[in-house]
PDB file of C-alpha atoms (C1' of nucleotides) in Angstrom:
ATOM      1  CA  MET A   1     -64.832  12.939 160.530  1.00  0.00           C
ATOM      2  CA  GLY A   2     -67.293  15.492 159.545  1.00  0.00           C
ATOM      3  CA  ASP A   3     -67.350  17.532 162.654  1.00  0.00           C
ATOM      4  CA  GLY A   4     -63.738  16.865 163.422  1.00  0.00           C
ATOM      5  CA  ALA A   5     -61.806  20.059 163.076  1.00  0.00           C
ATOM      6  CA  GLY A   6     -58.750  18.797 161.343  1.00  0.00           C
ATOM      7  CA  SER A   7     -59.531  15.632 159.544  1.00  0.00           C
ATOM      8  CA  ASP A   8     -62.056  16.885 157.091  1.00  0.00           C
ATOM      9  CA  ARG A   9     -61.800  18.326 153.638  1.00  0.00           C
ATOM     10  CA  THR A  10     -59.527  21.121 154.639  1.00  0.00           C
ATOM     11  CA  TYR A  11     -56.640  18.872 155.480  1.00  0.00           C
ATOM     12  CA  ALA A  12     -57.352  16.783 152.445  1.00  0.00           C
ATOM     13  CA  ARG A  13     -57.018  19.857 150.308  1.00  0.00           C
ATOM     14  CA  ILE A  14     -53.742  20.734 151.906  1.00  0.00           C
ATOM     15  CA  TYR A  15     -52.428  17.265 151.328  1.00  0.00           C
ATOM     16  CA  ALA A  16     -53.544  17.385 147.736  1.00  0.00           C
ATOM     17  CA  VAL A  17     -51.502  20.504 147.155  1.00  0.00           C
ATOM     18  CA  VAL A  18     -48.432  19.133 148.870  1.00  0.00           C
ATOM     19  CA  LYS A  19     -48.687  16.047 146.755  1.00  0.00           C
ATOM     20  CA  ARG A  20     -48.294  18.163 143.669  1.00  0.00           C
ATOM     21  CA  ILE A  21     -44.920  19.553 144.664  1.00  0.00           C
ATOM     22  CA  PRO A  22     -42.421  18.027 142.282  1.00  0.00           C
ATOM     23  CA  LYS A  23     -39.365  16.214 143.459  1.00  0.00           C
ATOM     24  CA  GLY A  24     -36.423  18.514 143.806  1.00  0.00           C
ATOM     25  CA  ARG A  25     -38.608  21.510 144.517  1.00  0.00           C
ATOM     26  CA  VAL A  26     -39.884  23.127 147.652  1.00  0.00           C
ATOM     27  CA  ALA A  27     -42.912  25.198 148.564  1.00  0.00           C
ATOM     28  CA  THR A  28     -43.582  27.437 151.509  1.00  0.00           C
ATOM     29  CA  TYR A  29     -46.341  26.960 154.027  1.00  0.00           C
ATOM     30  CA  GLY A  30     -47.982  30.132 152.901  1.00  0.00           C
ATOM     31  CA  GLN A  31     -47.813  29.079 149.299  1.00  0.00           C
ATOM     32  CA  VAL A  32     -49.424  25.756 150.032  1.00  0.00           C
ATOM     33  CA  ALA A  33     -52.100  27.482 152.049  1.00  0.00           C
ATOM     34  CA  ARG A  34     -52.872  29.828 149.228  1.00  0.00           C
ATOM     35  CA  LEU A  35     -53.022  27.079 146.642  1.00  0.00           C
ATOM     36  CA  ALA A  36     -55.339  25.179 148.926  1.00  0.00           C
ATOM     37  CA  GLY A  37     -57.619  28.155 149.102  1.00  0.00           C
ATOM     38  CA  LEU A  38     -56.592  29.001 152.639  1.00  0.00           C
ATOM     39  CA  ARG A  39     -54.905  32.308 152.293  1.00  0.00           C
ATOM     40  CA  GLY A  40     -53.240  33.524 155.431  1.00  0.00           C
ATOM     41  CA  GLN A  41     -53.546  30.195 157.143  1.00  0.00           C
ATOM     42  CA  ALA A  42     -50.027  28.985 156.712  1.00  0.00           C
ATOM     43  CA  ARG A  43     -49.913  27.729 160.210  1.00  0.00           C
ATOM     44  CA  ARG A  44     -52.731  25.426 159.498  1.00  0.00           C
ATOM     45  CA  VAL A  45     -50.622  23.780 156.842  1.00  0.00           C
ATOM     46  CA  GLY A  46     -48.012  23.085 159.444  1.00  0.00           C
ATOM     47  CA  TYR A  47     -50.643  21.479 161.606  1.00  0.00           C
ATOM     48  CA  ALA A  48     -51.967  19.373 158.804  1.00  0.00           C
ATOM     49  CA  LEU A  49     -48.500  18.071 158.051  1.00  0.00           C
ATOM     50  CA  SER A  50     -47.754  17.613 161.688  1.00  0.00           C
ATOM     51  CA  ALA A  51     -50.858  15.494 161.970  1.00  0.00           C
ATOM     52  CA  LEU A  52     -49.453  13.049 159.468  1.00  0.00           C
ATOM     53  CA  GLU A  53     -48.357   9.956 161.289  1.00  0.00           C
ATOM     54  CA  ASP A  54     -47.279   8.287 158.088  1.00  0.00           C
ATOM     55  CA  ASP A  55     -46.168   9.888 154.899  1.00  0.00           C
ATOM     56  CA  ARG A  56     -49.075   8.431 153.001  1.00  0.00           C
ATOM     57  CA  GLY A  57     -47.215   9.383 149.877  1.00  0.00           C
ATOM     58  CA  ILE A  58     -47.312  12.995 150.874  1.00  0.00           C
ATOM     59  CA  PRO A  59     -43.952  14.720 150.432  1.00  0.00           C
ATOM     60  CA  TRP A  60     -44.160  16.799 153.579  1.00  0.00           C
ATOM     61  CA  GLN A  61     -40.443  17.412 153.461  1.00  0.00           C
ATOM     62  CA  ARG A  62     -40.910  19.676 150.485  1.00  0.00           C
ATOM     63  CA  VAL A  63     -42.694  22.269 152.560  1.00  0.00           C
ATOM     64  CA  ILE A  64     -40.444  24.802 154.255  1.00  0.00           C
ATOM     65  CA  ASN A  65     -40.870  28.287 155.625  1.00  0.00           C
ATOM     66  CA  ALA A  66     -40.850  31.538 153.714  1.00  0.00           C
ATOM     67  CA  ARG A  67     -37.251  32.219 154.610  1.00  0.00           C
ATOM     68  CA  GLY A  68     -36.186  29.158 152.720  1.00  0.00           C
ATOM     69  CA  GLU A  69     -35.263  27.352 155.885  1.00  0.00           C
ATOM     70  CA  VAL A  70     -36.371  24.066 157.275  1.00  0.00           C
ATOM     71  CA  SER A  71     -38.461  24.963 160.261  1.00  0.00           C
ATOM     72  CA  PRO A  72     -37.276  23.439 163.495  1.00  0.00           C
ATOM     73  CA  ARG A  73     -39.977  21.646 165.393  1.00  0.00           C
ATOM     74  CA  SER A  74     -40.626  19.930 168.653  1.00  0.00           C
ATOM     75  CA  GLU A  75     -38.774  16.790 167.752  1.00  0.00           C
ATOM     76  CA  PRO A  76     -35.057  17.559 168.003  1.00  0.00           C
ATOM     77  CA  GLY A  77     -33.002  16.723 164.974  1.00  0.00           C
ATOM     78  CA  PHE A  78     -36.000  16.236 162.787  1.00  0.00           C
ATOM     79  CA  ASP A  79     -35.164  19.275 160.735  1.00  0.00           C
ATOM     80  CA  LEU A  80     -31.906  17.592 159.846  1.00  0.00           C
ATOM     81  CA  ILE A  81     -33.763  14.537 158.608  1.00  0.00           C
ATOM     82  CA  GLN A  82     -35.908  16.762 156.459  1.00  0.00           C
ATOM     83  CA  ARG A  83     -32.872  18.469 155.088  1.00  0.00           C
ATOM     84  CA  VAL A  84     -31.226  15.194 154.199  1.00  0.00           C
ATOM     85  CA  MET A  85     -34.368  14.069 152.439  1.00  0.00           C
ATOM     86  CA  LEU A  86     -34.414  17.232 150.402  1.00  0.00           C
ATOM     87  CA  GLU A  87     -30.749  17.010 149.554  1.00  0.00           C
ATOM     88  CA  ALA A  88     -31.347  13.492 148.362  1.00  0.00           C
ATOM     89  CA  GLU A  89     -33.826  14.966 145.911  1.00  0.00           C
ATOM     90  CA  GLY A  90     -31.335  17.459 144.627  1.00  0.00           C
ATOM     91  CA  VAL A  91     -32.280  20.488 146.671  1.00  0.00           C
ATOM     92  CA  ARG A  92     -29.198  22.390 147.708  1.00  0.00           C
ATOM     93  CA  PHE A  93     -28.659  24.396 150.838  1.00  0.00           C
ATOM     94  CA  ASP A  94     -26.629  27.531 151.352  1.00  0.00           C
ATOM     95  CA  PRO A  95     -23.918  27.849 153.948  1.00  0.00           C
ATOM     96  CA  GLU A  96     -26.622  29.500 156.008  1.00  0.00           C
ATOM     97  CA  ASN A  97     -28.781  26.405 155.791  1.00  0.00           C
ATOM     98  CA  ARG A  98     -31.118  28.081 153.412  1.00  0.00           C
ATOM     99  CA  VAL A  99     -32.662  27.063 150.139  1.00  0.00           C
ATOM    100  CA  ALA A 100     -32.767  29.574 147.325  1.00  0.00           C
ATOM    101  CA  LEU A 101     -36.462  29.749 146.653  1.00  0.00           C
ATOM    102  CA  SER A 102     -35.764  31.620 143.449  1.00  0.00           C
ATOM    103  CA  ARG A 103     -34.159  28.476 142.192  1.00  0.00           C
ATOM    104  CA  PHE A 104     -35.777  25.574 143.969  1.00  0.00           C
ATOM    105  CA  GLY A 105     -39.125  27.097 144.740  1.00  0.00           C
ATOM    106  CA  TRP A 106     -42.056  25.345 143.151  1.00  0.00           C
ATOM    107  CA  ARG A 107     -43.905  27.422 140.608  1.00  0.00           C
ATOM    108  CA  PRO A 108     -47.096  25.783 139.478  1.00  0.00           C
ATOM    109  CA  ARG A 109     -48.094  27.270 136.159  1.00  0.00           C
ATOM    110  CA  ARG A 110     -51.732  26.424 136.442  1.00  0.00           C
ATOM    111  CA  GLN A 111     -54.228  25.231 138.894  1.00  0.00           C
ATOM    112  CA  ARG A 112     -55.183  21.650 138.566  1.00  0.00           C
ATOM    113  CA  THR A 113     -57.675  21.132 135.866  1.00  0.00           C
ATOM    114  CA  GLY A 114     -59.658  18.710 137.777  1.00  0.00           C
TER     115      GLY A 114
ATOM    116  C1'  DT B   1     -64.480  28.600 178.819  1.00  0.00           C
ATOM    117  C1'  DT B   2     -59.682  30.902 178.689  1.00  0.00           C
ATOM    118  C1'  DT B   3     -54.574  30.422 178.042  1.00  0.00           C
ATOM    119  C1'  DA B   4     -50.514  29.160 176.038  1.00  0.00           C
ATOM    120  C1'  DT B   5     -47.848  27.312 172.482  1.00  0.00           C
ATOM    121  C1'  DG B   6     -47.111  25.727 167.817  1.00  0.00           C
ATOM    122  C1'  DG B   7     -43.252  22.635 161.408  1.00  0.00           C
ATOM    123  C1'  DC B   8     -46.164  30.516 159.649  1.00  0.00           C
ATOM    124  C1'  DT B   9     -46.179  35.149 157.283  1.00  0.00           C
ATOM    125  C1'  DG B  10     -46.255  39.969 155.983  1.00  0.00           C
ATOM    126  C1'  DT B  11     -45.390  44.594 157.519  1.00  0.00           C
ATOM    127  C1'  DC B  12     -42.878  48.038 159.825  1.00  0.00           C
ATOM    128  C1'  DA B  13     -39.096  50.039 162.499  1.00  0.00           C
TER     129       DA B  13
ATOM    130  C1'  DA C   1     -30.278  41.742 157.825  1.00  0.00           C
ATOM    131  C1'  DT C   2     -32.803  41.659 162.457  1.00  0.00           C
ATOM    132  C1'  DG C   3     -36.518  42.129 165.808  1.00  0.00           C
ATOM    133  C1'  DA C   4     -41.210  43.298 167.311  1.00  0.00           C
ATOM    134  C1'  DC C   5     -46.167  42.817 166.242  1.00  0.00           C
ATOM    135  C1'  DA C   6     -50.259  41.480 164.637  1.00  0.00           C
ATOM    136  C1'  DG C   7     -53.224  38.164 161.990  1.00  0.00           C
ATOM    137  C1'  DC C   8     -54.766  33.173 161.441  1.00  0.00           C
ATOM    138  C1'  DC C   9     -56.146  28.660 163.223  1.00  0.00           C
ATOM    139  C1'  DA C  10     -55.459  23.956 165.989  1.00  0.00           C
ATOM    140  C1'  DT C  11     -54.649  21.435 169.927  1.00  0.00           C
ATOM    141  C1'  DA C  12     -53.832  20.549 174.726  1.00  0.00           C
ATOM    142  C1'  DA C  13     -54.434  21.835 179.473  1.00  0.00           C
TER     143       DA C  13
END
DNA sequence: TTTATGGCTGTCA
DNA sequence: ATGACAGCCATAA
């Protein structure tokens, strides 16, 4: 890696943040970006997660968009899989297929100490 | 190199 | 609540 655009520290940082999202909680792309020190680069988070071929222990399903919805992507039906995974963790969806971020949103109290 | 999307978001009508 | 727009960055043609 090194010169590779995606596979360097930046993605690693994103993954590190996603890894901290507790089970049963969700975070938004923008939130992850900010916690990773990449303010305003929410889209990059989506790319980093999209680049994951395997989970690698990274709970990608816990990252949703700022509306509280599971973002649809290229692969049809994949958003449903994500939803099922979240529901299995206890995250509940509204009739409008939305998650109440006020209730299930992840709120880290502190930055990681090290 | 330029263009066109793409697991996004905040602001403003 | 909805829709248009502009930032931001990656990847594929």
